[in-house]
C-alpha cells in the first residue's frame, strides 16, 4: 500500500520542501540586493547561536506548539480550525482574569488555574462555530475566521473600558502580582548549573507544551475517543454507520482544539508580558496552521515544526533589527515555507512517489514471476 | 573535544567583539510608523540630523505590534546599543521592567515623566502651551466662530493637547464653539487617515472652518480633507505646513527632533532624569514659514507672540488637563 517508505514520507518530503523554500527565499534576498549567505548566517546565529537566541526561539516555539496541536486535533476530525488566533486571544483574557482577581499564594497554583481558565475561554470561543458546524452546517472555516475578528473586538473593548487601570494611557491590564511570575528557563536551569540567558522569555510553559504534545498523542492514538475522531475524519459516513455521532465528535474535537489554542496564553501573557496587551498573540494562531500542516498533524511533527517556526520568527526578528531587509520580506520568507510545506505538498510528494516506484520495480518484478 | 572547545571559544569571542563594537544608539519608533509625517517622523528627522553631523550610524526598528515593545528593548540592550531612544507613553511600562535589568545602558523616552528609573531620561513636552498658541490663531482665522479638534487615541495626553487648544480659542473668542473628536481608543488610531478624513468632513458639516489635528499619522487625512474642502487645518509635532501650502494655517511644533538629537549627541553620557520642554525651552511652539506666510496676519503674529511671552513670564497660566483630569474650556 505504501508507495514510499515511512522515513521518506516523514523526513524527505518536508526537507525537500524546505530546501525549495530556502532557494526561493535566497533568490528573493538576492533580488533586493542583499547577501543571502550573510542573511542566513545572521538568522542562525541570532536564533540558535546563544542561549539568548535559543530562549526566544523556544519561547515562540512554545506558542506554536499549542496552536499547532490545536489545529492538528481538529484536522484529525477533518475540521479546519482557522480560529486559533481568536481562541488564543480569549485565552489571554482567561489568564488575565485568573491572575488579576485571585491572590494566588504561589505561581504553581496560579499556573494551574490560569491554564484551566485559558483553556475554558479558548474552548468557549470555539464552541459556537463548532455548534454551528455540527447542527447547522455553517462552514467552520468561515465561522472561525469571523470569530477571530470578534475576539479582537472583544479584547479591545475589555482592555479599553474594563481592565485598563485607572489613569493609564496604554490599553493594557496592570501587571500581575510578583507571585504569578513563572520561572524562566534561566531560573529553572540555574540550580542544575546550566547558564541560560536571563533576558530570554522562554519559561516553564515550554514544559506544559511538551506535556500537551504527549497528551495529544495519547488522546489521538491510544484512546477510544481519539479513534472515533480519526474514524470521523477519514469517513463521516463510515463513522456514522459505526455509531459515532458526528455532532458529538465535531463538538469535542473543536472544544479540545479551542482549549489548546487558548492555553497558549500562559506562555505569552503570563510567562512573557505578565500583563495582557493588545495583539498579544502576534499571529501565532495562524502560524499554528502551518505548523500542523508541516507536522502532518502528529504531535512529534508539530513539535519539530514549532522549533523550525520559532527559529524563523526569532531569526526573522534579528534580520529586521540588524539588516536593511524589510520586515515584509521576512514575512515573505515565512510565507514561502508555509506555501511549500503546506499547500504545495503534492508538488514534492508526487515526483518522489514516482521515483520510489521506479526504484522498486526492478526488484519486485523478478520476485513476482 | 578540543575542536569543539576552540569552535565555541571562537564563537564566544566573536560574540564579545560584536557586542563591544556596537556602542551606537538605537531608536525605537512607535506604532504610527517612521514616516507618519508627525511624531515618529520628528524623531527620525532628529536622528538623521545627528547621523549627518557626526557621521555616526544608529539602529532602528519600527514596531509592528504591542507585544514587540519589550522584545525590541531587550534585543537592543543585549546587543549593547547605548543610548536606546524610545517613542511614546506606551513604552513606559516595558521600560519600567527592562531598564533596571541593564543598569549600564541609558534609555530615553519621549512623552513620559512619571517613572522612577535611574538610568532613564524622560522627556515630556508642555503641549498645552503650544496648543494654546495655535488655538488663538485658529480663533482669529475662523470666520464661522466654530473650530475643530481631531485627536488620535483617546488618552489623557491627547486631551491635554485639546485642552490647551480650547483655552487658546476661548481666550480670543469666548463665544467660539469647539468641536472635538477622537479617532479611536487603541494605538491603531495613530495611523488611520481614512477615519481622520471622515471626522474632518463631519466637523465641517458642523460649521468648523479651522481644524487642529493632534493624531500622528491620522492627521495626514485631516489635513488632506481640509485642503480639499477649502478650509484651514493645523498640523502637529513636525512642521506640516508644506504638506498643503497655503492650506495649513500653522503647525504646533513639538520638538521631538531636538530631544532625540540631543540624546543621541550626548551618547552614553546622556543625562538621566525628568526633563520638561515648554515654550521657554523652545520645546513647543508654532511654525511660520513661506508656506503659511500669507495666512498668518501681522495682528495674529503679534497677539500670539505676546501670549507666548506672557506664558513664559507666568502672566498667563494654561491649565493642564493632567491637574485634575478635566478641562475648564472643553468637555470631551
PDB file of N, CA, C and O in Angstrom, chain B residues 49-104:
ATOM      1  N   UNK B  49      19.595  63.987  11.543  1.00  0.00           N
ATOM      2  CA  UNK B  49      20.433  65.171  11.708  1.00  0.00           C
ATOM      3  C   UNK B  49      21.692  64.807  12.486  1.00  0.00           C
ATOM      4  O   UNK B  49      22.806  65.194  12.125  1.00  0.00           O
ATOM      5  N   UNK B  50      21.509  63.998  13.530  1.00  0.00           N
ATOM      6  CA  UNK B  50      22.665  63.558  14.315  1.00  0.00           C
ATOM      7  C   UNK B  50      23.614  62.732  13.444  1.00  0.00           C
ATOM      8  O   UNK B  50      24.823  62.928  13.459  1.00  0.00           O
ATOM      9  N   UNK B  51      23.038  61.819  12.644  1.00  0.00           N
ATOM     10  CA  UNK B  51      23.858  60.946  11.818  1.00  0.00           C
ATOM     11  C   UNK B  51      24.637  61.756  10.788  1.00  0.00           C
ATOM     12  O   UNK B  51      25.805  61.492  10.506  1.00  0.00           O
ATOM     13  N   UNK B  52      23.986  62.783  10.237  1.00  0.00           N
ATOM     14  CA  UNK B  52      24.631  63.603   9.224  1.00  0.00           C
ATOM     15  C   UNK B  52      25.774  64.416   9.822  1.00  0.00           C
ATOM     16  O   UNK B  52      26.856  64.509   9.250  1.00  0.00           O
ATOM     17  N   UNK B  53      25.512  64.977  10.995  1.00  0.00           N
ATOM     18  CA  UNK B  53      26.518  65.855  11.599  1.00  0.00           C
ATOM     19  C   UNK B  53      27.718  65.087  12.125  1.00  0.00           C
ATOM     20  O   UNK B  53      28.847  65.550  12.047  1.00  0.00           O
ATOM     21  N   UNK B  54      27.474  63.923  12.689  1.00  0.00           N
ATOM     22  CA  UNK B  54      28.576  63.201  13.311  1.00  0.00           C
ATOM     23  C   UNK B  54      29.105  62.085  12.434  1.00  0.00           C
ATOM     24  O   UNK B  54      30.149  61.523  12.720  1.00  0.00           O
ATOM     25  N   UNK B  55      28.358  61.739  11.361  1.00  0.00           N
ATOM     26  CA  UNK B  55      28.771  60.606  10.542  1.00  0.00           C
ATOM     27  C   UNK B  55      28.539  59.279  11.230  1.00  0.00           C
ATOM     28  O   UNK B  55      29.022  58.245  10.771  1.00  0.00           O
ATOM     29  N   UNK B  56      27.824  59.308  12.348  1.00  0.00           N
ATOM     30  CA  UNK B  56      27.571  58.072  13.080  1.00  0.00           C
ATOM     31  C   UNK B  56      26.434  57.289  12.463  1.00  0.00           C
ATOM     32  O   UNK B  56      25.744  57.749  11.556  1.00  0.00           O
ATOM     33  N   UNK B  57      26.272  56.062  12.915  1.00  0.00           N
ATOM     34  CA  UNK B  57      25.142  55.258  12.481  1.00  0.00           C
ATOM     35  C   UNK B  57      24.332  54.873  13.708  1.00  0.00           C
ATOM     36  O   UNK B  57      24.841  54.869  14.823  1.00  0.00           O
ATOM     37  N   UNK B  58      23.073  54.577  13.478  1.00  0.00           N
ATOM     38  CA  UNK B  58      22.226  54.152  14.584  1.00  0.00           C
ATOM     39  C   UNK B  58      21.331  53.012  14.128  1.00  0.00           C
ATOM     40  O   UNK B  58      21.099  52.823  12.937  1.00  0.00           O
ATOM     41  N   UNK B  59      20.866  52.234  15.108  1.00  0.00           N
ATOM     42  CA  UNK B  59      19.961  51.126  14.824  1.00  0.00           C
ATOM     43  C   UNK B  59      18.536  51.601  15.009  1.00  0.00           C
ATOM     44  O   UNK B  59      18.279  52.462  15.841  1.00  0.00           O
ATOM     45  N   UNK B  60      17.627  51.049  14.254  1.00  0.00           N
ATOM     46  CA  UNK B  60      16.247  51.482  14.400  1.00  0.00           C
ATOM     47  C   UNK B  60      15.320  50.317  14.140  1.00  0.00           C
ATOM     48  O   UNK B  60      15.678  49.349  13.475  1.00  0.00           O
ATOM     49  N   UNK B  61      14.132  50.400  14.707  1.00  0.00           N
ATOM     50  CA  UNK B  61      13.103  49.410  14.386  1.00  0.00           C
ATOM     51  C   UNK B  61      11.748  50.086  14.476  1.00  0.00           C
ATOM     52  O   UNK B  61      11.523  50.935  15.336  1.00  0.00           O
ATOM     53  N   UNK B  62      10.879  49.732  13.545  1.00  0.00           N
ATOM     54  CA  UNK B  62       9.501  50.209  13.583  1.00  0.00           C
ATOM     55  C   UNK B  62       8.666  49.104  14.210  1.00  0.00           C
ATOM     56  O   UNK B  62       8.594  48.004  13.679  1.00  0.00           O
ATOM     57  N   UNK B  63       8.034  49.389  15.320  1.00  0.00           N
ATOM     58  CA  UNK B  63       7.232  48.369  15.974  1.00  0.00           C
ATOM     59  C   UNK B  63       6.025  48.038  15.118  1.00  0.00           C
ATOM     60  O   UNK B  63       5.448  48.904  14.471  1.00  0.00           O
ATOM     61  N   UNK B  64       5.671  46.748  15.114  1.00  0.00           N
ATOM     62  CA  UNK B  64       4.504  46.309  14.349  1.00  0.00           C
ATOM     63  C   UNK B  64       3.350  45.948  15.261  1.00  0.00           C
ATOM     64  O   UNK B  64       2.209  45.930  14.829  1.00  0.00           O
ATOM     65  N   UNK B  65       3.645  45.602  16.499  1.00  0.00           N
ATOM     66  CA  UNK B  65       2.544  45.248  17.401  1.00  0.00           C
ATOM     67  C   UNK B  65       2.959  45.549  18.836  1.00  0.00           C
ATOM     68  O   UNK B  65       4.140  45.687  19.143  1.00  0.00           O
ATOM     69  N   UNK B  66       1.962  45.637  19.692  1.00  0.00           N
ATOM     70  CA  UNK B  66       2.185  45.990  21.093  1.00  0.00           C
ATOM     71  C   UNK B  66       3.150  45.029  21.766  1.00  0.00           C
ATOM     72  O   UNK B  66       3.965  45.417  22.596  1.00  0.00           O
ATOM     73  N   UNK B  67       3.030  43.740  21.407  1.00  0.00           N
ATOM     74  CA  UNK B  67       3.794  42.724  22.114  1.00  0.00           C
ATOM     75  C   UNK B  67       5.293  42.837  21.848  1.00  0.00           C
ATOM     76  O   UNK B  67       6.099  42.256  22.562  1.00  0.00           O
ATOM     77  N   UNK B  68       5.664  43.573  20.815  1.00  0.00           N
ATOM     78  CA  UNK B  68       7.086  43.634  20.465  1.00  0.00           C
ATOM     79  C   UNK B  68       7.888  44.601  21.317  1.00  0.00           C
ATOM     80  O   UNK B  68       9.113  44.588  21.262  1.00  0.00           O
ATOM     81  N   UNK B  69       7.204  45.461  22.070  1.00  0.00           N
ATOM     82  CA  UNK B  69       7.929  46.555  22.719  1.00  0.00           C
ATOM     83  C   UNK B  69       9.066  46.054  23.593  1.00  0.00           C
ATOM     84  O   UNK B  69      10.203  46.489  23.462  1.00  0.00           O
ATOM     85  N   UNK B  70       8.721  45.145  24.495  1.00  0.00           N
ATOM     86  CA  UNK B  70       9.733  44.674  25.441  1.00  0.00           C
ATOM     87  C   UNK B  70      10.843  43.923  24.716  1.00  0.00           C
ATOM     88  O   UNK B  70      12.023  44.060  25.030  1.00  0.00           O
ATOM     89  N   UNK B  71      10.449  43.143  23.705  1.00  0.00           N
ATOM     90  CA  UNK B  71      11.449  42.363  22.975  1.00  0.00           C
ATOM     91  C   UNK B  71      12.440  43.269  22.261  1.00  0.00           C
ATOM     92  O   UNK B  71      13.647  43.016  22.274  1.00  0.00           O
ATOM     93  N   UNK B  72      11.932  44.317  21.642  1.00  0.00           N
ATOM     94  CA  UNK B  72      12.821  45.233  20.927  1.00  0.00           C
ATOM     95  C   UNK B  72      13.791  45.892  21.905  1.00  0.00           C
ATOM     96  O   UNK B  72      14.995  45.997  21.635  1.00  0.00           O
ATOM     97  N   UNK B  73      13.275  46.309  23.045  1.00  0.00           N
ATOM     98  CA  UNK B  73      14.132  46.930  24.062  1.00  0.00           C
ATOM     99  C   UNK B  73      15.240  45.979  24.478  1.00  0.00           C
ATOM    100  O   UNK B  73      16.418  46.349  24.531  1.00  0.00           O
ATOM    101  N   UNK B  74      14.862  44.750  24.791  1.00  0.00           N
ATOM    102  CA  UNK B  74      15.846  43.791  25.275  1.00  0.00           C
ATOM    103  C   UNK B  74      16.876  43.458  24.206  1.00  0.00           C
ATOM    104  O   UNK B  74      18.061  43.337  24.483  1.00  0.00           O
ATOM    105  N   UNK B  75      16.410  43.316  22.962  1.00  0.00           N
ATOM    106  CA  UNK B  75      17.354  42.948  21.914  1.00  0.00           C
ATOM    107  C   UNK B  75      18.413  44.019  21.750  1.00  0.00           C
ATOM    108  O   UNK B  75      19.592  43.734  21.643  1.00  0.00           O
ATOM    109  N   UNK B  76      17.972  45.278  21.724  1.00  0.00           N
ATOM    110  CA  UNK B  76      18.941  46.356  21.566  1.00  0.00           C
ATOM    111  C   UNK B  76      19.864  46.422  22.774  1.00  0.00           C
ATOM    112  O   UNK B  76      21.075  46.610  22.636  1.00  0.00           O
ATOM    113  N   UNK B  77      19.305  46.262  23.970  1.00  0.00           N
ATOM    114  CA  UNK B  77      20.122  46.341  25.172  1.00  0.00           C
ATOM    115  C   UNK B  77      21.139  45.199  25.203  1.00  0.00           C
ATOM    116  O   UNK B  77      22.310  45.393  25.524  1.00  0.00           O
ATOM    117  N   UNK B  78      20.689  43.993  24.835  1.00  0.00           N
ATOM    118  CA  UNK B  78      21.587  42.838  24.806  1.00  0.00           C
ATOM    119  C   UNK B  78      22.722  43.063  23.820  1.00  0.00           C
ATOM    120  O   UNK B  78      23.856  42.653  24.047  1.00  0.00           O
ATOM    121  N   UNK B  79      22.410  43.710  22.707  1.00  0.00           N
ATOM    122  CA  UNK B  79      23.420  43.915  21.671  1.00  0.00           C
ATOM    123  C   UNK B  79      24.343  45.075  22.008  1.00  0.00           C
ATOM    124  O   UNK B  79      25.289  45.346  21.277  1.00  0.00           O
ATOM    125  N   UNK B  80      24.085  45.773  23.086  1.00  0.00           N
ATOM    126  CA  UNK B  80      24.996  46.814  23.533  1.00  0.00           C
ATOM    127  C   UNK B  80      24.718  48.193  22.982  1.00  0.00           C
ATOM    128  O   UNK B  80      25.556  49.082  23.097  1.00  0.00           O
ATOM    129  N   UNK B  81      23.557  48.405  22.361  1.00  0.00           N
ATOM    130  CA  UNK B  81      23.226  49.741  21.881  1.00  0.00           C
ATOM    131  C   UNK B  81      23.097  50.692  23.077  1.00  0.00           C
ATOM    132  O   UNK B  81      22.605  50.314  24.129  1.00  0.00           O
ATOM    133  N   UNK B  82      23.553  51.918  22.895  1.00  0.00           N
ATOM    134  CA  UNK B  82      23.545  52.863  24.009  1.00  0.00           C
ATOM    135  C   UNK B  82      23.704  54.286  23.476  1.00  0.00           C
ATOM    136  O   UNK B  82      24.667  54.551  22.780  1.00  0.00           O
ATOM    137  N   UNK B  83      22.814  55.215  23.739  1.00  0.00           N
ATOM    138  CA  UNK B  83      21.550  55.058  24.459  1.00  0.00           C
ATOM    139  C   UNK B  83      20.459  54.473  23.559  1.00  0.00           C
ATOM    140  O   UNK B  83      20.591  54.493  22.335  1.00  0.00           O
ATOM    141  N   UNK B  84      19.399  54.003  24.181  1.00  0.00           N
ATOM    142  CA  UNK B  84      18.259  53.478  23.429  1.00  0.00           C
ATOM    143  C   UNK B  84      17.118  54.481  23.560  1.00  0.00           C
ATOM    144  O   UNK B  84      16.623  54.724  24.652  1.00  0.00           O
ATOM    145  N   UNK B  85      16.772  55.082  22.436  1.00  0.00           N
ATOM    146  CA  UNK B  85      15.757  56.137  22.440  1.00  0.00           C
ATOM    147  C   UNK B  85      14.418  55.525  22.044  1.00  0.00           C
ATOM    148  O   UNK B  85      14.329  54.833  21.026  1.00  0.00           O
ATOM    149  N   UNK B  86      13.388  55.751  22.837  1.00  0.00           N
ATOM    150  CA  UNK B  86      12.091  55.153  22.564  1.00  0.00           C
ATOM    151  C   UNK B  86      11.029  56.237  22.491  1.00  0.00           C
ATOM    152  O   UNK B  86      11.179  57.302  23.075  1.00  0.00           O
ATOM    153  N   UNK B  87       9.976  55.948  21.765  1.00  0.00           N
ATOM    154  CA  UNK B  87       8.965  56.955  21.475  1.00  0.00           C
ATOM    155  C   UNK B  87       7.624  56.592  22.096  1.00  0.00           C
ATOM    156  O   UNK B  87       7.100  55.511  21.863  1.00  0.00           O
ATOM    157  N   UNK B  88       7.059  57.511  22.846  1.00  0.00           N
ATOM    158  CA  UNK B  88       5.669  57.374  23.239  1.00  0.00           C
ATOM    159  C   UNK B  88       5.418  56.799  24.621  1.00  0.00           C
ATOM    160  O   UNK B  88       6.225  56.055  25.158  1.00  0.00           O
ATOM    161  N   UNK B  89       4.250  57.163  25.181  1.00  0.00           N
ATOM    162  CA  UNK B  89       3.912  56.773  26.547  1.00  0.00           C
ATOM    163  C   UNK B  89       3.756  55.271  26.706  1.00  0.00           C
ATOM    164  O   UNK B  89       3.907  54.747  27.794  1.00  0.00           O
ATOM    165  N   UNK B  90       3.454  54.555  25.607  1.00  0.00           N
ATOM    166  CA  UNK B  90       3.230  53.116  25.732  1.00  0.00           C
ATOM    167  C   UNK B  90       4.523  52.385  26.094  1.00  0.00           C
ATOM    168  O   UNK B  90       4.493  51.236  26.497  1.00  0.00           O
ATOM    169  N   UNK B  91       5.672  53.060  25.927  1.00  0.00           N
ATOM    170  CA  UNK B  91       6.938  52.420  26.298  1.00  0.00           C
ATOM    171  C   UNK B  91       7.171  52.464  27.797  1.00  0.00           C
ATOM    172  O   UNK B  91       8.103  51.835  28.298  1.00  0.00           O
ATOM    173  N   UNK B  92       6.357  53.219  28.520  1.00  0.00           N
ATOM    174  CA  UNK B  92       6.607  53.419  29.948  1.00  0.00           C
ATOM    175  C   UNK B  92       6.636  52.088  30.693  1.00  0.00           C
ATOM    176  O   UNK B  92       7.581  51.807  31.436  1.00  0.00           O
ATOM    177  N   UNK B  93       5.620  51.278  30.475  1.00  0.00           N
ATOM    178  CA  UNK B  93       5.559  50.021  31.221  1.00  0.00           C
ATOM    179  C   UNK B  93       6.689  49.051  30.865  1.00  0.00           C
ATOM    180  O   UNK B  93       7.366  48.539  31.759  1.00  0.00           O
ATOM    181  N   UNK B  94       6.938  48.800  29.578  1.00  0.00           N
ATOM    182  CA  UNK B  94       8.076  47.930  29.256  1.00  0.00           C
ATOM    183  C   UNK B  94       9.395  48.472  29.820  1.00  0.00           C
ATOM    184  O   UNK B  94      10.207  47.704  30.336  1.00  0.00           O
ATOM    185  N   UNK B  95       9.587  49.794  29.744  1.00  0.00           N
ATOM    186  CA  UNK B  95      10.836  50.362  30.244  1.00  0.00           C
ATOM    187  C   UNK B  95      10.982  50.141  31.744  1.00  0.00           C
ATOM    188  O   UNK B  95      12.085  49.896  32.236  1.00  0.00           O
ATOM    189  N   UNK B  96       9.863  50.224  32.458  1.00  0.00           N
ATOM    190  CA  UNK B  96       9.969  50.109  33.907  1.00  0.00           C
ATOM    191  C   UNK B  96      10.452  48.719  34.320  1.00  0.00           C
ATOM    192  O   UNK B  96      10.981  48.546  35.405  1.00  0.00           O
ATOM    193  N   UNK B  97      10.304  47.712  33.455  1.00  0.00           N
ATOM    194  CA  UNK B  97      10.842  46.400  33.819  1.00  0.00           C
ATOM    195  C   UNK B  97      12.175  46.108  33.136  1.00  0.00           C
ATOM    196  O   UNK B  97      13.019  45.429  33.701  1.00  0.00           O
ATOM    197  N   UNK B  98      12.357  46.614  31.911  1.00  0.00           N
ATOM    198  CA  UNK B  98      13.575  46.259  31.175  1.00  0.00           C
ATOM    199  C   UNK B  98      14.761  47.103  31.637  1.00  0.00           C
ATOM    200  O   UNK B  98      15.861  46.570  31.868  1.00  0.00           O
ATOM    201  N   UNK B  99      14.552  48.405  31.806  1.00  0.00           N
ATOM    202  CA  UNK B  99      15.678  49.300  32.101  1.00  0.00           C
ATOM    203  C   UNK B  99      16.456  48.882  33.359  1.00  0.00           C
ATOM    204  O   UNK B  99      17.691  48.888  33.341  1.00  0.00           O
ATOM    205  N   UNK B 100      15.803  48.491  34.455  1.00  0.00           N
ATOM    206  CA  UNK B 100      16.574  48.083  35.632  1.00  0.00           C
ATOM    207  C   UNK B 100      17.462  46.856  35.387  1.00  0.00           C
ATOM    208  O   UNK B 100      18.451  46.658  36.089  1.00  0.00           O
ATOM    209  N   UNK B 101      17.115  46.036  34.391  1.00  0.00           N
ATOM    210  CA  UNK B 101      17.937  44.853  34.092  1.00  0.00           C
ATOM    211  C   UNK B 101      19.245  45.223  33.400  1.00  0.00           C
ATOM    212  O   UNK B 101      20.162  44.405  33.324  1.00  0.00           O
ATOM    213  N   UNK B 102      19.320  46.431  32.850  1.00  0.00           N
ATOM    214  CA  UNK B 102      20.527  46.849  32.130  1.00  0.00           C
ATOM    215  C   UNK B 102      21.021  48.180  32.695  1.00  0.00           C
ATOM    216  O   UNK B 102      20.910  49.216  32.036  1.00  0.00           O
ATOM    217  N   UNK B 103      21.542  48.154  33.917  1.00  0.00           N
ATOM    218  CA  UNK B 103      21.882  49.417  34.585  1.00  0.00           C
ATOM    219  C   UNK B 103      22.957  50.221  33.843  1.00  0.00           C
ATOM    220  O   UNK B 103      23.032  51.438  34.020  1.00  0.00           O
ATOM    221  N   UNK B 104      23.767  49.573  33.001  1.00  0.00           N
ATOM    222  CA  UNK B 104      24.832  50.299  32.312  1.00  0.00           C
ATOM    223  C   UNK B 104      24.360  50.924  31.009  1.00  0.00           C
ATOM    224  O   UNK B 104      25.104  51.640  30.344  1.00  0.00           O
TER     225      UNK B 104
END
